[in-house]
């Protein structure tokens, strides 16, 4: 492909409205163009990367017998009402009236009524397709003999994000692979879950990026049956902890924290009320330092202090209750663990004013002792510890001598804290956690009976008995993954594409395109490489300095650059440069295919060793 | 692929809501499923056909250097306002409020206002993408050196049809390839037009269907610069005339009609007013037979009568005028020709009541003579003819002796009539027209400056001067084409897929899957064929009669069926059957690859000779 004919306009300046690296670089490289907030056109170079990734996804899913289909983007309200999501899905679901519903609204308006169009919305743009696929399967599958079945599509989805941002990372319209599986029982659904888990590992390995499958929080459903797949990148929104000795890797929201016994495990003395006074001191460390008495001239060790959080939780049936969480002073609370431990659907930290009224103390001096109608949870690092300090529910004061078992009737010890880098692994007991940041690009999820029960998706078993199918769902953000690959692979000069999804693999930069001899060699090398199966972009643009061309090539970031210029050709050589290592090899033009093949093999080898596990 | 694991449910009965053959057969074959009116899921078999056709389109367009990209489906109102189409596009354009606009409406509602949501619509679903592509090109292309450029996408579009019907033929959501080209001048745009014309011929030839490129009406723009591509099928909505001696083929709306001189070309006598009285007689033929006087005891020859049509036309600037068209009594008027001849944007037959008031006569007795402020057009078959009859503008009466030049001051002769099968070809003068019915599946169109002028899409020419780009656009209805292929290729038993887009090429029907020996042979043949590169569906379903399996195979309509049964295997044979010819070949299982290859070559050869020209 001749670059002079390619739809591409590179930019020297970073666009003002681009707020992450992938968006900045892809806009500067002329790969994507904003059409509206969170809505982009994928220009030819980006389209090539996207398609390549799609084909990797298709090939790997085909190995597991998944069948591809395509469902519509515009979906009728009826199906969503059946599953119940029409009501519960928030404003991200773009609802609207079709022509018929609009006519009905207009007619009422003409009759002098004041109709509210919202009440007539009868379609939406599908953000996911559980309802449609469940409808398809319930109409087409009757017998256990047809199961299991795994169906997927690759489609542009729309989610009306409140704050679309980060380019392709959190757009409103985006390309997604969504797959759904149907099974006769849990055991079969679990097998498929792990088959998809492995397929996703193959997919992201082939992509050539560093990634981790991460145990994730599955909310109130419980169990370990959801994994997120994260591309590792410093800019990632998610924190991940991964054991350095075993496979355990999880989203920090979910990572099990080891109990860290510390402080006083001796004999409990009585609770000394309002023992310490630290007026105006905020911050756990500062307060501990200020808790001075005869026995503690230097203040209290922080491991003997406690902190307290007061939550209001709501259950699926609408019931609410108050939960108080007690943790060691130097530990961070993990609200997701609190929520899951009590089995709540939602959890909210009690608003400050309300908490002050409830406890009678300002922030920093609230504590569990004496509070009524509160369920107390104590982090397991405090199990057996006594003689702790705690907020006195009196501003400026702390009690001393808290014994949770004695002072917090009915309290339960549980894993409540946020695990941290350096904690020992709770799975293998040998390694310690390392911290990463990740971009979530895929998820496998065991859905269970949620949709098959509400929508009546059943099959006849061997005994002719009707049962609901057990379902799983499996998503990959296609465009998000391509952007995440850029977030992980760039330097100050531009993108460094992983070979498998590079828009082109080789960038021939012809420095003297007006010189027929140089142009001839460049064209011949292009032809040779293309005939050998390589994908080549040939920068044949006239009237540009070598510096400007090299800058563009670095920005576009194809794995290999092959420079053809009059100067080098005097000595009969062209130069092959590795975008990542910047290493340069000089070679004869006739050797291009051989040298590029060697370089390709080396790069693929490096990707393999650098990839996920 | 094992059929027992395929998502497919065949139906014996034709679904009640299916009104054309392709829809009936594709629904019965479990290929498509209705989600809402005009909105379908493409199940795995249909998806395979669609993808195959998409790949044919991609391969052929790549040969002409077209670049693929993907624009969003959800488009902001601003771009459409810039081109002017926001206002002029009808209700097929699905407009809606995004989250932000909805919040604005809700806020006003909360303030007690009664906002009309229509006034806040700020997005639409793109039915075509001229605005977006023009926006992309104006932002990314500056110089004549980057032109010409041809960009396309394959995407699901949405058009909110008033009456969605005919399954995939006129759905609301459908897959379309839309391409757009940009040029420095007309000559270059014309070259690209013909390049795309030839690419489309290659595409539909490779598809393996009978088709015709058809000159079509380009509306007020004029010129011959639009061709439609039609798949020929008896159920087609469009009438096409094609010369049997030359390449001239056109939509009947547009087909040039030869002048057919007839009637009296001698000396004109004076206009005999109200000469013939035929009270209560309607119909041209009946009236002519009733026009009896001394010289015409058997009535008038129909070729000497005239008929009259009164139109109100509207021009692009909003001006209107009345146009009266006079044709020979036995000819049919072509309103599109009338509209184009006067250069109008719209044309409407004057409503009956209004015409009666205007002429003073009932239908059947209106005529041109004496009407004021009417522009008269006379069909060129009447050029030189005199002494015609015409309606007298008095109910029950006709004048006799009309001489258009004398009696209709300022009248113009023009080609106004609908050409018909058997007319001699106006292009070559040698052949005659044959009639076909067609389904429009593609169109190439020279857009000119319409969008580049309104949206400021310019380039700098060699002199550094700014000029608007000349544009062309090129569409193929992908899903419509697949349905049209079915409309053309079926019999009483089901679909007969053209090889190139058959979901699978070979259908192995195993009659005794519970018999390990038979199942083993079937599995081996499946493996052999797949290894040889053929696509095979293996009907391994147990507990079904051979008849039921054959019925399903005929319905699905893959080109070749290979039957493996215990009975045949006793003699060491399996049977290969051609779906179209129903011819059966007996062969040894080991010869399957060789025999299937022979059959494939024969089928492809037949397709080539049967295809379009």
Short mmCIF file of N, CA and C in Angstrom, two decimals, chain A residues 350-414:
data_model
loop_
_atom_site.label_atom_id
_atom_site.label_comp_id
_atom_site.label_asym_id
_atom_site.label_seq_id
_atom_site.Cartn_x
_atom_site.Cartn_y
_atom_site.Cartn_z
N UNK A 350 -22.28 5.40 55.56
CA UNK A 350 -23.26 6.33 56.12
C UNK A 350 -22.75 7.77 55.93
N UNK A 351 -23.58 8.64 55.37
CA UNK A 351 -23.13 10.01 55.12
C UNK A 351 -22.66 10.67 56.42
N UNK A 352 -21.64 11.52 56.30
CA UNK A 352 -20.95 12.05 57.47
C UNK A 352 -21.91 12.68 58.50
N UNK A 353 -22.79 13.55 58.05
CA UNK A 353 -23.69 14.24 58.98
C UNK A 353 -24.55 13.27 59.77
N UNK A 354 -25.05 12.28 59.03
CA UNK A 354 -25.90 11.27 59.64
C UNK A 354 -25.10 10.46 60.66
N UNK A 355 -23.85 10.12 60.27
CA UNK A 355 -23.01 9.32 61.17
C UNK A 355 -22.66 10.11 62.42
N UNK A 356 -22.44 11.41 62.26
CA UNK A 356 -22.14 12.24 63.44
C UNK A 356 -23.33 12.28 64.38
N UNK A 357 -24.52 12.38 63.81
CA UNK A 357 -25.73 12.40 64.64
C UNK A 357 -25.92 11.05 65.32
N UNK A 358 -25.64 9.99 64.59
CA UNK A 358 -25.87 8.63 65.09
C UNK A 358 -24.91 8.28 66.22
N UNK A 359 -23.62 8.69 66.05
CA UNK A 359 -22.61 8.31 67.04
C UNK A 359 -22.40 9.38 68.08
N UNK A 360 -22.73 10.61 67.76
CA UNK A 360 -22.49 11.70 68.69
C UNK A 360 -21.08 12.24 68.63
N UNK A 361 -20.29 11.85 67.65
CA UNK A 361 -18.90 12.30 67.58
C UNK A 361 -18.55 12.75 66.17
N UNK A 362 -17.53 13.59 66.09
CA UNK A 362 -17.01 14.00 64.79
C UNK A 362 -16.22 12.85 64.18
N UNK A 363 -15.97 12.98 62.88
CA UNK A 363 -15.17 11.99 62.17
C UNK A 363 -13.80 11.86 62.84
N UNK A 364 -13.34 10.62 62.97
CA UNK A 364 -12.05 10.36 63.60
C UNK A 364 -12.21 9.91 65.04
N UNK A 365 -13.40 10.12 65.59
CA UNK A 365 -13.62 9.75 66.99
C UNK A 365 -14.85 8.85 67.16
N UNK A 366 -15.32 8.33 66.03
CA UNK A 366 -16.44 7.39 66.11
C UNK A 366 -15.88 6.01 66.41
N UNK A 367 -16.70 5.20 67.10
CA UNK A 367 -16.26 3.85 67.41
C UNK A 367 -17.44 2.94 67.59
N UNK A 368 -17.20 1.64 67.72
CA UNK A 368 -18.31 0.68 67.75
C UNK A 368 -19.00 0.58 69.10
N UNK A 369 -18.30 0.93 70.18
CA UNK A 369 -18.83 0.58 71.51
C UNK A 369 -20.11 1.35 71.83
N UNK A 370 -21.14 0.59 72.20
CA UNK A 370 -22.37 1.22 72.65
C UNK A 370 -23.38 1.51 71.56
N UNK A 371 -23.02 1.29 70.30
CA UNK A 371 -23.98 1.58 69.22
C UNK A 371 -25.06 0.50 69.19
N UNK A 372 -26.30 0.93 68.99
CA UNK A 372 -27.42 -0.01 68.99
C UNK A 372 -27.79 -0.38 67.55
N UNK A 373 -28.35 -1.55 67.38
CA UNK A 373 -28.88 -2.00 66.08
C UNK A 373 -27.83 -1.97 64.98
N UNK A 374 -26.61 -2.30 65.36
CA UNK A 374 -25.54 -2.38 64.35
C UNK A 374 -24.98 -3.79 64.38
N UNK A 375 -24.81 -4.38 63.18
CA UNK A 375 -24.14 -5.67 63.08
C UNK A 375 -22.65 -5.41 62.97
N UNK A 376 -21.86 -5.98 63.89
CA UNK A 376 -20.43 -5.70 63.91
C UNK A 376 -19.62 -6.78 63.21
N UNK A 377 -18.75 -6.35 62.31
CA UNK A 377 -17.77 -7.23 61.67
C UNK A 377 -16.39 -6.73 62.08
N UNK A 378 -15.51 -7.67 62.41
CA UNK A 378 -14.15 -7.30 62.81
C UNK A 378 -13.18 -8.01 61.88
N UNK A 379 -12.22 -7.29 61.35
CA UNK A 379 -11.27 -7.91 60.43
C UNK A 379 -10.49 -9.01 61.13
N UNK A 380 -10.21 -10.08 60.39
CA UNK A 380 -9.62 -11.26 61.02
C UNK A 380 -8.19 -11.05 61.48
N UNK A 381 -7.55 -9.97 61.04
CA UNK A 381 -6.22 -9.66 61.59
C UNK A 381 -6.32 -9.30 63.07
N UNK A 382 -7.51 -8.96 63.50
CA UNK A 382 -7.70 -8.58 64.91
C UNK A 382 -8.18 -9.76 65.76
N UNK A 383 -8.31 -10.93 65.13
CA UNK A 383 -8.83 -12.08 65.89
C UNK A 383 -7.86 -12.39 67.04
N UNK A 384 -8.38 -12.43 68.27
CA UNK A 384 -7.53 -12.70 69.44
C UNK A 384 -6.87 -11.48 70.04
N UNK A 385 -6.87 -10.37 69.31
CA UNK A 385 -6.24 -9.16 69.84
C UNK A 385 -7.18 -8.49 70.84
N UNK A 386 -6.61 -7.98 71.90
CA UNK A 386 -7.41 -7.28 72.92
C UNK A 386 -6.71 -5.97 73.26
N UNK A 387 -7.33 -5.22 74.18
CA UNK A 387 -6.72 -3.98 74.67
C UNK A 387 -6.42 -2.99 73.55
N UNK A 388 -7.37 -2.90 72.61
CA UNK A 388 -7.22 -1.97 71.48
C UNK A 388 -7.77 -0.61 71.87
N UNK A 389 -7.35 0.39 71.13
CA UNK A 389 -8.03 1.68 71.26
C UNK A 389 -9.16 1.70 70.24
N UNK A 390 -10.13 2.57 70.50
CA UNK A 390 -11.19 2.77 69.50
C UNK A 390 -11.84 4.12 69.76
N UNK A 391 -12.44 4.69 68.75
CA UNK A 391 -13.14 5.97 68.88
C UNK A 391 -14.16 5.88 70.01
N UNK A 392 -14.31 6.97 70.79
CA UNK A 392 -15.14 6.92 71.99
C UNK A 392 -16.57 7.40 71.73
N UNK A 393 -16.87 7.73 70.44
CA UNK A 393 -18.15 8.36 70.11
C UNK A 393 -18.33 9.66 70.90
N UNK A 394 -17.20 10.30 71.20
CA UNK A 394 -17.16 11.60 71.87
C UNK A 394 -15.99 12.31 71.20
N UNK A 395 -16.27 13.45 70.62
CA UNK A 395 -15.25 14.13 69.84
C UNK A 395 -13.99 14.37 70.68
N UNK A 396 -12.84 14.09 70.10
CA UNK A 396 -11.51 14.25 70.71
C UNK A 396 -11.08 13.08 71.60
N UNK A 397 -11.95 12.10 71.84
CA UNK A 397 -11.61 11.03 72.80
C UNK A 397 -11.59 9.65 72.15
N UNK A 398 -10.71 8.80 72.67
CA UNK A 398 -10.69 7.38 72.33
C UNK A 398 -10.77 6.56 73.61
N UNK A 399 -11.50 5.42 73.52
CA UNK A 399 -11.42 4.43 74.59
C UNK A 399 -10.11 3.67 74.46
N UNK A 400 -9.73 2.97 75.52
CA UNK A 400 -8.57 2.09 75.49
C UNK A 400 -8.98 0.81 76.19
N UNK A 401 -8.68 -0.34 75.53
CA UNK A 401 -8.98 -1.62 76.15
C UNK A 401 -10.09 -2.39 75.46
N UNK A 402 -10.36 -2.03 74.21
CA UNK A 402 -11.42 -2.75 73.47
C UNK A 402 -11.07 -4.23 73.32
N UNK A 403 -12.01 -5.07 73.73
CA UNK A 403 -11.93 -6.51 73.46
C UNK A 403 -13.16 -6.82 72.62
N UNK A 404 -13.00 -6.97 71.31
CA UNK A 404 -14.17 -7.08 70.43
C UNK A 404 -15.17 -8.12 70.90
N UNK A 405 -14.70 -9.30 71.31
CA UNK A 405 -15.64 -10.36 71.68
C UNK A 405 -16.46 -9.92 72.89
N UNK A 406 -15.81 -9.23 73.80
CA UNK A 406 -16.50 -8.83 75.02
C UNK A 406 -17.37 -7.59 74.79
N UNK A 407 -16.82 -6.63 74.03
CA UNK A 407 -17.46 -5.31 73.96
C UNK A 407 -18.43 -5.15 72.78
N UNK A 408 -18.32 -6.05 71.80
CA UNK A 408 -19.20 -5.92 70.61
C UNK A 408 -20.00 -7.21 70.49
N UNK A 409 -21.05 -7.31 71.26
CA UNK A 409 -21.80 -8.57 71.34
C UNK A 409 -22.23 -9.03 69.95
N UNK A 410 -21.99 -10.31 69.65
CA UNK A 410 -22.42 -10.89 68.37
C UNK A 410 -21.51 -10.55 67.21
N UNK A 411 -20.36 -9.93 67.49
CA UNK A 411 -19.48 -9.55 66.36
C UNK A 411 -18.89 -10.80 65.70
N UNK A 412 -18.54 -10.64 64.41
CA UNK A 412 -17.99 -11.75 63.64
C UNK A 412 -16.65 -11.33 63.07
N UNK A 413 -15.66 -12.24 63.14
CA UNK A 413 -14.39 -11.97 62.48
C UNK A 413 -14.47 -12.38 61.00
N UNK A 414 -13.94 -11.57 60.13
CA UNK A 414 -14.00 -11.86 58.69
C UNK A 414 -12.87 -11.14 57.98
#
